[in-house]
Coordinates of C-alpha atoms in Angstrom, one line a residue:
M1 CA -16.2 -28.2 -40.3
I2 CA -13.9 -25.2 -41.7
S3 CA -15.9 -22.1 -42.2
G4 CA -15.7 -20.6 -45.5
K5 CA -14.0 -17.6 -44.2
R6 CA -11.2 -19.7 -42.5
L7 CA -10.9 -21.7 -45.7
F8 CA -10.4 -18.5 -47.7
Y9 CA -7.7 -17.5 -45.5
K10 CA -5.9 -20.8 -45.3
L11 CA -6.2 -20.4 -49.3
L12 CA -4.5 -17.0 -49.2
I13 CA -1.7 -18.1 -47.1
W14 CA -1.2 -21.3 -49.4
R15 CA -1.1 -18.8 -52.3
L16 CA 1.4 -16.3 -50.6
K17 CA 3.8 -19.4 -50.1
H18 CA 3.4 -21.2 -53.5
I19 CA 2.3 -18.4 -56.1
S20 CA 4.1 -15.1 -56.8
D21 CA 2.2 -11.9 -57.0
R22 CA 2.9 -11.5 -60.7
Q23 CA 1.5 -14.9 -61.5
F24 CA -1.4 -14.6 -59.2
V25 CA -2.1 -11.2 -61.3
I26 CA -2.3 -13.1 -64.3
F27 CA -4.8 -15.5 -63.3
L28 CA -6.9 -12.7 -61.7
S29 CA -6.6 -10.8 -65.0
I30 CA -8.6 -13.6 -66.6
V31 CA -11.2 -13.5 -63.8
C32 CA -11.6 -9.6 -64.3
G33 CA -11.9 -9.7 -67.9
F34 CA -14.4 -12.5 -67.9
I35 CA -16.6 -10.8 -65.2
S36 CA -16.0 -7.5 -66.9
G37 CA -17.1 -9.0 -70.2
L38 CA -20.2 -10.4 -68.4
V39 CA -21.2 -6.9 -67.4
A40 CA -20.8 -5.4 -70.9
V41 CA -23.2 -8.1 -72.2
F42 CA -25.6 -7.3 -69.3
I43 CA -25.5 -3.5 -70.0
K44 CA -25.9 -4.2 -73.9
N45 CA -29.0 -6.3 -73.5
M46 CA -30.5 -4.2 -70.6
I47 CA -30.5 -1.1 -72.7
Y48 CA -31.7 -2.6 -76.0
F49 CA -34.4 -4.5 -74.1
I50 CA -35.8 -1.1 -72.3
E51 CA -35.4 0.8 -75.7
N52 CA -37.3 -1.8 -77.7
I53 CA -40.2 -1.8 -75.1
I54 CA -40.8 1.8 -74.7
T55 CA -39.8 3.3 -78.1
L56 CA -42.2 1.1 -80.4
N57 CA -43.5 3.7 -82.9
P58 CA -44.5 2.3 -86.4
N59 CA -44.8 5.6 -87.6
K60 CA -41.5 7.0 -88.4
D61 CA -42.7 9.8 -90.6
G62 CA -43.9 11.9 -87.4
P63 CA -42.6 13.0 -84.2
N64 CA -43.1 10.8 -81.0
Y65 CA -44.4 13.2 -78.4
L66 CA -43.5 10.6 -75.8
Y67 CA -39.7 11.6 -76.2
V68 CA -40.6 14.4 -74.1
F69 CA -41.2 12.5 -71.1
F70 CA -39.1 9.3 -71.6
P71 CA -35.7 10.6 -70.6
L72 CA -37.3 12.5 -67.6
F73 CA -39.0 9.5 -66.2
G74 CA -35.9 7.4 -66.7
I75 CA -33.6 9.9 -64.8
L76 CA -36.2 10.1 -62.0
I77 CA -36.2 6.4 -61.4
V78 CA -32.3 6.6 -61.2
I79 CA -32.4 9.5 -58.7
L80 CA -34.8 7.5 -56.5
I81 CA -32.7 4.4 -56.6
K82 CA -29.5 6.6 -55.9
K83 CA -31.4 8.2 -53.0
Y84 CA -33.4 5.1 -51.4
L85 CA -31.5 2.3 -52.2
I86 CA -27.8 3.0 -52.7
K87 CA -27.7 5.9 -50.1
Q88 CA -24.2 6.4 -51.0
K89 CA -22.4 8.9 -53.2
L90 CA -20.6 7.0 -56.1
S91 CA -19.1 8.0 -59.1
Y92 CA -20.4 5.9 -62.3
S93 CA -17.8 6.8 -65.0
I94 CA -14.1 7.2 -65.8
P95 CA -13.5 10.2 -63.6
G96 CA -14.4 8.2 -60.7
I97 CA -11.7 5.5 -61.7
L98 CA -9.1 8.4 -62.0
E99 CA -10.1 9.6 -58.6
A100 CA -9.9 6.3 -56.9
I101 CA -6.3 5.9 -58.4
S102 CA -5.4 9.5 -57.4
K103 CA -7.0 10.0 -54.2
Q104 CA -8.2 6.5 -52.6
N105 CA -5.4 4.2 -53.0
G106 CA -7.2 2.4 -55.7
F107 CA -10.4 1.8 -53.3
I108 CA -13.6 1.6 -55.3
S109 CA -16.7 1.1 -53.4
F110 CA -18.3 -2.6 -53.6
K111 CA -21.6 -1.1 -54.8
N112 CA -19.9 -0.1 -57.9
L113 CA -19.9 -3.7 -58.9
F114 CA -23.4 -3.5 -59.9
A115 CA -24.9 0.1 -59.6
P116 CA -23.2 1.7 -62.7
A117 CA -24.6 -1.3 -64.9
I118 CA -28.2 -1.0 -63.8
L119 CA -28.6 2.8 -63.5
S120 CA -26.9 3.5 -66.8
S121 CA -29.2 0.8 -68.4
I122 CA -32.2 2.7 -67.1
T123 CA -30.8 6.1 -68.0
L124 CA -29.9 5.0 -71.6
G125 CA -33.0 2.8 -72.2
F126 CA -35.2 5.7 -71.5
G127 CA -33.4 8.1 -73.7
G128 CA -30.8 9.6 -71.7
S129 CA -28.1 11.0 -74.2
V130 CA -25.1 9.5 -72.8
G131 CA -23.1 6.3 -73.5
M132 CA -22.8 2.9 -71.9
E133 CA -18.8 2.6 -72.0
G134 CA -18.1 4.7 -69.0
P135 CA -20.3 2.8 -66.5
A136 CA -19.3 -0.4 -67.9
V137 CA -15.5 0.5 -67.5
N138 CA -16.4 1.8 -63.9
N139 CA -18.1 -1.5 -63.3
G140 CA -14.9 -3.4 -64.5
A141 CA -12.6 -1.3 -62.6
A142 CA -14.5 -2.0 -59.2
I143 CA -14.2 -5.8 -60.0
G144 CA -10.6 -5.2 -60.1
S145 CA -10.2 -2.9 -57.0
N146 CA -12.3 -5.3 -54.8
T147 CA -10.7 -8.4 -56.1
G148 CA -7.2 -6.9 -55.5
R149 CA -8.3 -5.9 -52.0
W150 CA -10.0 -9.2 -51.2
M151 CA -6.7 -11.0 -52.2
G152 CA -4.4 -8.9 -50.1
L153 CA -2.4 -7.4 -53.0
K154 CA -0.3 -4.4 -53.1
Y155 CA -1.3 -1.0 -54.4
K156 CA 0.5 -1.4 -57.9
H157 CA -1.1 -4.8 -58.3
I158 CA -4.6 -3.3 -57.3
I159 CA -4.1 -0.6 -60.0
L160 CA -3.2 -3.1 -62.3
L161 CA -6.4 -5.1 -61.9
I162 CA -8.7 -2.1 -62.0
A163 CA -7.0 -1.5 -65.3
C164 CA -7.5 -5.0 -66.3
G165 CA -11.2 -4.7 -65.6
A166 CA -11.6 -1.4 -67.5
S167 CA -9.8 -3.3 -70.4
G168 CA -12.0 -6.2 -70.2
A169 CA -15.1 -3.9 -70.4
I170 CA -14.1 -1.9 -73.3
A171 CA -12.9 -5.3 -75.2
G172 CA -16.3 -6.8 -74.2
L173 CA -18.5 -3.9 -75.5
F174 CA -16.6 -3.6 -79.0
K175 CA -15.0 -6.9 -79.2
A176 CA -11.8 -4.8 -79.7
P177 CA -8.9 -6.3 -77.5
I178 CA -6.2 -4.1 -78.6
A179 CA -8.5 -1.0 -78.0
G180 CA -9.1 -2.3 -74.6
V181 CA -5.4 -2.4 -73.8
L182 CA -4.6 1.2 -75.1
F183 CA -7.7 2.5 -73.2
S184 CA -6.0 1.6 -70.0
L185 CA -2.5 2.8 -71.1
E186 CA -3.9 6.3 -72.5
I187 CA -6.9 7.1 -70.4
L188 CA -6.0 5.6 -66.9
M189 CA -2.2 6.1 -67.8
I190 CA -1.1 2.5 -66.6
D191 CA 2.7 2.1 -67.0
L192 CA 3.7 0.3 -70.1
S193 CA 6.0 -2.7 -69.4
M194 CA 5.8 -6.4 -69.9
A195 CA 4.7 -7.0 -66.3
S196 CA 1.6 -4.7 -67.0
L197 CA 1.1 -5.6 -70.6
L198 CA 0.5 -9.2 -70.4
P199 CA -2.3 -9.1 -67.9
L200 CA -4.1 -6.2 -69.6
L201 CA -3.9 -8.2 -72.9
I202 CA -5.3 -11.6 -71.3
A203 CA -8.0 -9.5 -69.6
S204 CA -9.0 -7.7 -73.0
V205 CA -8.9 -11.1 -74.9
T206 CA -11.0 -12.7 -72.1
G207 CA -13.4 -9.9 -72.2
T208 CA -13.7 -10.1 -76.0
L209 CA -14.3 -14.0 -75.9
T210 CA -16.9 -13.6 -73.3
S211 CA -18.8 -11.1 -75.3
Y212 CA -18.5 -13.4 -78.4
F213 CA -19.7 -16.3 -76.6
F214 CA -23.0 -14.7 -75.5
L215 CA -23.7 -12.2 -78.4
G216 CA -22.2 -14.1 -81.3
T217 CA -20.0 -12.5 -83.9
N218 CA -22.2 -9.5 -84.7
V219 CA -20.6 -6.0 -83.7
I220 CA -22.2 -2.9 -82.6
Y221 CA -21.0 -1.0 -85.6
L222 CA -21.6 -2.6 -89.0
V223 CA -20.0 -1.2 -92.2
E224 CA -21.0 -2.4 -95.4
H225 CA -18.0 -1.2 -97.5
I226 CA -14.8 0.9 -96.9
E227 CA -13.2 2.5 -99.7
N228 CA -9.4 2.3 -100.2
F229 CA -8.1 5.8 -99.4
K230 CA -6.8 8.1 -102.0
F231 CA -3.7 10.3 -101.6
A232 CA -5.8 13.1 -102.9
D233 CA -8.1 12.7 -100.1
L234 CA -5.3 13.3 -97.3
P235 CA -5.7 16.9 -97.0
F236 CA -9.3 16.6 -96.4
F237 CA -8.7 14.1 -93.8
A238 CA -6.2 16.8 -92.2
L239 CA -9.1 19.3 -92.4
L240 CA -11.6 17.0 -90.9
G241 CA -8.9 16.5 -87.9
I242 CA -9.1 20.4 -87.3
F243 CA -13.0 20.2 -87.4
C244 CA -13.1 17.4 -84.8
G245 CA -10.7 19.0 -82.8
L246 CA -12.8 22.2 -82.6
V247 CA -16.1 20.1 -82.1
S248 CA -14.3 18.4 -79.2
V249 CA -13.3 21.7 -77.7
Y250 CA -17.0 22.7 -77.9
L251 CA -18.4 19.4 -76.3
S252 CA -15.7 19.7 -73.4
R253 CA -16.8 23.4 -72.6
I254 CA -20.3 22.6 -72.8
L255 CA -19.9 19.8 -70.4
L256 CA -18.0 22.0 -68.0
L257 CA -20.5 24.9 -68.3
S258 CA -23.4 22.5 -67.8
D259 CA -22.2 21.5 -64.6
K260 CA -21.6 25.0 -63.2
F261 CA -25.1 25.9 -64.2
F262 CA -27.0 23.1 -62.7
I263 CA -25.0 22.9 -59.4
K264 CA -26.6 26.3 -58.7
I265 CA -29.9 24.5 -58.6
K266 CA -29.7 22.7 -55.0
N267 CA -33.0 20.8 -55.2
S268 CA -32.5 17.5 -57.2
Y269 CA -36.2 17.3 -58.3
W270 CA -36.3 21.0 -59.6
K271 CA -32.9 20.2 -61.3
L272 CA -34.6 17.3 -63.0
I273 CA -37.8 19.1 -63.9
A274 CA -35.8 22.0 -65.6
G275 CA -33.1 19.7 -67.1
G276 CA -35.4 16.9 -68.1
T277 CA -37.8 19.3 -70.0
I278 CA -35.2 20.7 -72.1
L279 CA -33.7 17.3 -72.7
G280 CA -37.1 15.8 -73.9
G281 CA -37.7 19.0 -75.9
L282 CA -34.4 18.6 -77.6
I283 CA -35.0 14.9 -78.4
L284 CA -38.4 15.6 -79.7
I285 CA -36.9 18.0 -82.4
F286 CA -33.8 16.0 -82.8
P287 CA -35.0 12.3 -82.1
S288 CA -31.4 11.0 -83.0
L289 CA -30.4 12.6 -79.7
Y290 CA -32.1 9.9 -77.9
G291 CA -30.0 7.4 -76.0
E292 CA -26.3 6.6 -77.0
G293 CA -27.4 6.4 -80.9
Y294 CA -25.3 3.4 -81.9
H295 CA -28.0 2.7 -84.7
H296 CA -27.6 6.2 -86.0
I297 CA -23.7 5.8 -86.1
N298 CA -24.5 2.9 -88.3
S299 CA -26.5 4.8 -90.6
C300 CA -23.7 7.3 -90.9
L301 CA -21.4 4.4 -91.5
N302 CA -23.2 3.2 -94.5
G303 CA -24.0 6.4 -96.1
K304 CA -27.6 6.7 -95.2
Q305 CA -29.3 9.7 -93.9
D306 CA -32.6 8.2 -92.5
F307 CA -31.4 8.7 -88.9
I308 CA -31.9 12.7 -89.3
F309 CA -35.6 12.3 -90.4
N310 CA -37.0 9.3 -88.4
N311 CA -39.7 10.4 -86.1
S312 CA -38.9 14.2 -87.0
F313 CA -40.7 17.2 -87.8
F314 CA -38.6 17.5 -90.9
S315 CA -39.3 14.2 -92.6
G316 CA -40.4 16.1 -95.9
Y317 CA -37.1 17.3 -96.4
Q318 CA -35.1 14.4 -97.2
H319 CA -33.8 15.4 -100.5
N320 CA -32.9 19.2 -99.6
I321 CA -29.2 19.2 -99.0
I322 CA -29.2 22.6 -97.5
I323 CA -31.9 21.2 -94.7
I324 CA -29.7 18.2 -94.3
I325 CA -26.5 20.4 -93.5
I326 CA -28.4 22.6 -91.0
L327 CA -29.9 19.6 -89.3
L328 CA -26.5 18.0 -89.0
F329 CA -25.2 21.1 -87.5
G330 CA -28.0 21.1 -85.0
I331 CA -27.5 17.6 -84.0
I332 CA -23.8 18.2 -83.2
L333 CA -24.7 21.5 -81.4
F334 CA -27.5 20.0 -79.4
K335 CA -26.0 16.5 -78.7
A336 CA -23.4 18.3 -76.7
V337 CA -26.2 20.0 -74.6
A338 CA -28.3 16.8 -74.2
T339 CA -25.3 14.9 -73.1
S340 CA -24.4 17.5 -70.5
I341 CA -28.0 17.8 -69.3
T342 CA -28.3 14.1 -68.8
F343 CA -25.0 14.1 -66.7
S344 CA -26.0 17.3 -64.8
V345 CA -29.5 16.4 -63.8
G346 CA -28.5 12.9 -62.4
G347 CA -28.5 10.5 -65.2
V348 CA -25.9 7.8 -65.2
G349 CA -23.8 7.1 -68.3
G350 CA -20.4 7.8 -70.0
I351 CA -19.0 10.2 -72.4
F352 CA -17.5 7.7 -74.6
G353 CA -20.7 6.8 -76.7
P354 CA -21.8 10.5 -77.6
V355 CA -18.0 11.1 -78.5
L356 CA -18.4 8.4 -81.1
F357 CA -21.8 9.6 -82.2
L358 CA -20.5 13.0 -82.5
G359 CA -17.6 11.9 -84.5
A360 CA -19.5 9.9 -87.1
V361 CA -22.0 12.8 -87.5
S362 CA -19.2 15.2 -87.9
G363 CA -17.5 13.3 -90.7
Y364 CA -21.1 12.9 -92.3
L365 CA -21.4 16.6 -92.1
F366 CA -17.9 17.3 -93.5
T367 CA -18.3 15.3 -96.7
S368 CA -21.9 16.8 -97.2
I369 CA -20.5 20.3 -97.1
I370 CA -17.6 19.3 -99.5
T371 CA -19.9 17.6 -101.9
Y372 CA -22.5 20.5 -101.6
F373 CA -19.8 23.0 -103.1
N374 CA -18.6 20.5 -105.4
I375 CA -15.1 20.4 -104.3
S376 CA -14.6 16.8 -104.1
N377 CA -16.5 13.5 -104.1
L378 CA -15.4 12.2 -100.7
P379 CA -16.5 8.7 -99.3
Q380 CA -18.8 9.4 -96.3
I381 CA -18.3 5.9 -94.7
N382 CA -14.5 6.5 -94.5
F383 CA -14.9 10.2 -93.2
S384 CA -17.6 9.1 -90.7
L385 CA -15.0 6.6 -89.3
A386 CA -12.3 9.0 -89.3
G387 CA -14.5 11.4 -87.8
M388 CA -15.1 8.9 -84.7
T389 CA -11.4 8.6 -84.3
G390 CA -10.8 12.4 -84.5
L391 CA -13.5 12.9 -81.5
L392 CA -12.0 10.1 -79.5
A393 CA -8.5 11.5 -79.9
G394 CA -9.8 15.1 -79.1
V395 CA -12.3 14.5 -76.2
M396 CA -10.8 11.6 -74.4
H397 CA -7.1 12.6 -75.4
A398 CA -6.7 8.9 -76.4
P399 CA -5.4 9.0 -80.3
L400 CA -4.2 5.4 -80.2
T401 CA -7.5 4.2 -78.6
G402 CA -9.4 5.9 -81.3
I403 CA -7.4 4.6 -84.1
F404 CA -7.3 0.9 -83.2
L405 CA -11.0 1.1 -81.8
I406 CA -12.2 2.3 -85.4
A407 CA -9.7 -0.2 -87.1
E408 CA -10.6 -3.2 -85.0
I409 CA -14.4 -2.8 -85.1
T410 CA -14.9 -2.2 -88.9
N411 CA -11.8 -4.2 -90.0
G412 CA -10.7 -1.0 -91.6
Y413 CA -6.9 -1.5 -91.2
N414 CA -6.4 -0.1 -94.7
M415 CA -7.7 3.2 -93.2
M416 CA -4.7 3.3 -90.7
V417 CA -2.8 6.3 -92.7
P418 CA -6.0 8.7 -92.6
L419 CA -7.1 7.6 -89.3
I420 CA -3.6 8.6 -87.8
I421 CA -3.8 12.0 -89.7
T422 CA -7.1 12.9 -88.4
A423 CA -6.6 11.7 -84.9
S424 CA -3.3 13.4 -84.6
I425 CA -4.5 16.9 -85.8
S426 CA -7.6 16.5 -83.7
Y427 CA -5.4 16.0 -80.6
I428 CA -2.9 18.7 -81.4
T429 CA -5.8 21.1 -81.7
V430 CA -7.7 20.2 -78.6
K431 CA -4.3 20.3 -76.7
Y432 CA -4.0 24.0 -77.4
F433 CA -7.2 24.4 -75.6
F434 CA -7.3 21.7 -72.9
P435 CA -4.2 20.1 -71.6
Y436 CA -6.3 17.1 -70.0
S437 CA -9.1 15.3 -71.2
V438 CA -12.7 16.2 -70.1
D439 CA -12.7 13.4 -67.7
A440 CA -9.6 14.3 -65.9
I441 CA -9.7 18.1 -66.1
Q442 CA -11.4 18.7 -62.7
L443 CA -9.0 16.4 -61.0
A444 CA -6.3 18.2 -62.6
E445 CA -7.6 21.6 -61.7
K446 CA -7.5 20.6 -57.9
G447 CA -4.0 19.2 -58.3
E448 CA -5.2 15.9 -57.4
L449 CA -4.7 14.0 -60.8
I450 CA -1.8 11.4 -60.2
T451 CA -2.7 9.0 -62.8
H452 CA -0.6 11.1 -65.3
D453 CA 2.5 11.5 -63.2
K454 CA 4.2 8.8 -61.4
D455 CA 6.1 11.1 -59.1
K456 CA 3.1 12.7 -57.8
A457 CA 1.5 9.2 -57.5
V458 CA 4.2 8.0 -55.2
L459 CA 4.2 11.1 -53.3
T460 CA 0.4 10.9 -52.9
L461 CA 0.9 7.4 -51.3
M462 CA 3.2 8.9 -48.6
K463 CA 1.5 10.1 -45.6
I464 CA 3.2 12.7 -43.2
D465 CA 1.8 11.2 -39.9
K466 CA 4.2 8.1 -40.6
L467 CA 7.3 10.3 -41.1
I468 CA 7.0 12.6 -38.2
E469 CA 9.8 12.2 -35.8
T470 CA 9.1 13.0 -32.0
N471 CA 12.5 12.2 -30.3
F472 CA 13.6 15.7 -30.1
L473 CA 14.0 17.1 -26.6
T474 CA 12.1 20.4 -26.1
V475 CA 13.1 23.2 -23.8
S476 CA 11.6 26.3 -22.3
P477 CA 12.6 29.9 -23.6
D478 CA 13.5 30.8 -19.9
N479 CA 15.9 28.1 -19.3
Y480 CA 19.4 28.9 -18.8
L481 CA 22.3 27.7 -20.9
G482 CA 23.1 25.5 -18.1
E483 CA 19.8 23.7 -18.2
L484 CA 20.2 23.6 -21.9
V485 CA 23.6 21.9 -21.8
K486 CA 22.1 19.2 -19.5
V487 CA 19.2 18.7 -22.0
I488 CA 21.9 18.4 -24.9
A489 CA 23.7 15.7 -22.9
R490 CA 20.5 13.5 -22.8
S491 CA 19.6 14.1 -26.6
E492 CA 20.7 12.1 -29.5
R493 CA 19.6 14.9 -31.8
N494 CA 21.3 18.4 -32.7
I495 CA 18.0 20.2 -32.9
F496 CA 16.1 21.4 -29.7
P497 CA 12.4 22.7 -30.0
V498 CA 11.7 25.6 -27.7
V499 CA 8.0 25.4 -26.5
D500 CA 6.0 27.4 -24.0
N501 CA 3.8 25.8 -21.4
E502 CA 1.1 25.3 -23.9
N503 CA 3.5 23.6 -26.5
N504 CA 3.4 26.1 -29.0
L505 CA 6.5 26.4 -30.9
L506 CA 8.6 29.6 -30.3
G507 CA 11.7 28.7 -32.1
I508 CA 14.4 26.2 -32.2
V509 CA 18.1 25.7 -30.9
F510 CA 20.6 24.5 -33.4
L511 CA 23.5 22.8 -31.7
N512 CA 26.0 24.0 -34.2
D513 CA 24.9 27.5 -33.7
I514 CA 25.8 27.5 -29.9
R515 CA 29.2 25.4 -30.1
N516 CA 31.1 28.5 -29.2
V517 CA 29.3 29.0 -25.9
V518 CA 28.3 25.7 -25.1
F519 CA 31.4 24.9 -23.0
K520 CA 31.8 28.5 -21.4
Q521 CA 30.6 27.5 -17.9
E522 CA 30.7 31.2 -17.0
L523 CA 27.8 31.8 -19.2
Y524 CA 25.7 28.8 -17.9
G525 CA 23.8 31.2 -15.3
K526 CA 23.7 34.4 -17.8
L527 CA 22.5 33.3 -21.3
I528 CA 19.0 32.1 -21.7
V529 CA 17.5 29.9 -24.3
R530 CA 15.4 33.0 -25.8
D531 CA 18.5 34.6 -26.6
L532 CA 19.8 31.6 -28.5
M533 CA 16.9 30.4 -30.4
F534 CA 15.5 31.5 -34.0
M535 CA 12.1 30.8 -35.6
P536 CA 12.7 28.2 -38.4
S537 CA 11.5 28.7 -41.9
P538 CA 9.7 26.9 -43.5
T539 CA 7.3 24.9 -41.2
V540 CA 4.7 22.2 -42.4
S541 CA 1.4 21.2 -41.2
P542 CA 0.4 17.7 -40.6
D543 CA -2.7 18.5 -43.4
E544 CA 0.0 19.4 -46.2
S545 CA 0.5 17.0 -49.1
M546 CA 3.9 15.5 -49.3
E547 CA 4.1 17.1 -52.7
E548 CA 4.2 20.3 -50.9
I549 CA 6.5 19.0 -48.2
A550 CA 9.0 17.8 -51.1
K551 CA 8.9 21.1 -52.6
K552 CA 10.1 22.9 -49.5
F553 CA 13.0 20.5 -49.1
E554 CA 13.8 21.0 -52.8
K555 CA 13.9 25.1 -52.1
T556 CA 15.7 25.1 -49.0
D557 CA 18.9 23.4 -47.4
N558 CA 17.1 22.0 -44.5
Y559 CA 17.8 18.6 -43.4
N560 CA 14.7 18.8 -40.9
I561 CA 11.6 20.8 -41.1
P562 CA 9.3 21.1 -37.9
V563 CA 5.8 20.2 -38.1
V564 CA 3.3 22.7 -36.4
N565 CA -0.4 22.2 -36.0
D566 CA -2.1 25.6 -35.5
G567 CA 1.0 26.6 -33.7
K568 CA 1.5 23.6 -31.5
Y569 CA 4.7 21.9 -31.9
V570 CA 4.3 18.3 -33.3
G571 CA 7.7 16.8 -34.3
F572 CA 10.1 17.3 -37.3
V573 CA 10.2 15.6 -40.6
S574 CA 13.5 14.9 -42.1
R575 CA 14.8 15.2 -45.7
A576 CA 16.5 11.7 -45.2
N577 CA 13.1 9.9 -44.3
V578 CA 11.0 11.5 -46.7
F579 CA 13.5 10.4 -49.8
S580 CA 14.0 7.0 -48.3
E581 CA 10.4 6.3 -48.1
Y582 CA 10.0 7.8 -51.6
R583 CA 12.5 5.6 -53.0
K584 CA 10.7 2.4 -51.2
L585 CA 7.5 3.4 -52.4
L586 CA 8.8 3.9 -55.9
K587 CA 10.3 0.5 -56.0
Q588 CA 6.9 -0.9 -55.0
F589 CA 5.2 1.3 -57.4
S590 CA 7.3 0.2 -60.2
E591 CA 7.1 -3.2 -61.8
E592 CA 9.3 -5.6 -60.3

């Protein structure tokens, strides 16, 4: 009997002989898309199942005081599962994928295959004000990462499969295959080429079909009627773009400030009590902040305002336009706070869902203000859709994803022009304040974001310990010239490190600098190495990144730079080897 492990290795060997990596990646993209689609189906059903059990409240005219406790209880369950079952620090959303690509050679833990889906379902089902998309994408990326590693693929193919899993998850959640592809191209910054585009398309379509098979033809967001846009409304779509850009800046700043505030509270349970109490209070006052809010988005998309007043203290003011505008402002302001707190105290979710919610509400608020002042009679549905696009473009820095996602999930392709206008202006507005998306900014500030820079990506893959050359013969500072000449005769290099008895680097002797004395035998017993050496500049440390080392070569004319670890001589790194390795990895990193 052949063991399963041995059979697996035999199949891998057969595959390497008969199927090219590119062909195999196309097959694996189907696998990643299918499993990611299943994950999307699981998360959707789990969240709806938990919500339906715990939020049964037939009285929609009054507040549900249990909203104060539900989110705190749900996040407590998540914290306990993390601490006692997972026992490992994991990242559950899009920043974790960017970090895996940027810092971990595409490695995503095996536990990410199930942990984000389960923990996000609990967080959202109990009212955590986050989204399901980030964890679903993280699950999909983990599927791609682990599949690629198990199959022994190269780095570039593992990264492509990570993107396939992410695309399959987005496509499965929204039944939007084009948006799934654009998500990976814009947010994960996967290179656009035919070799990468085909697997992404296949994974996205597979994820979409999987979702259709298990969930039917229904989509998350239902739109009854979209009006054809009028040219007279285009200036208002431009103004909405500015408004969405400002809301995006506000959300991004609140997310960053919340992290800085709650990180000061070291005890996770005190953090939960403080944040959870605030979160529960906000949801009690503004029930629409509960969970992801997809059904509230549907209310916006169909011109209904019931989401503002259901289970609310303000249910008696449904016909007061001033109160409606004030409450919409409050929902926008405090949704950002609720989302930030959910993340900061330990909840698991993504930013994608809250962004769509804020976009829909921003569009609804914008039209309400314009209507109140009798400036124009704008279609609320169209502007809510445009608001969703504007917030995606602003917060996620993904205008194309926003445009095509909204167009696909609503069949609103007749809205393409206003969607493009709103998304573009929102994106330009946000870029003035934030050069990177809220998901990428923390890595970017540390200089560790490589997904947006191929040069940096290749340099990050290079390791200095593999490039250090040690075949340089060392000499003592007290050696005479005659002894140095004997070392020169045995050496294949023209640089000689000068070290003391403890291997501290004191300087180097460069053969070209001593050619005028090296053949003068009368000086062999008079000149000593200490008189011939000089201290090189710069030096490098084994801990330095290859990006820093490449900059040192760029700024100097040196062909070799000594490697020194706490003053101790280690070896040399050469310009030729660095750039030779760079070209080799660039070839591997690029598509064949």
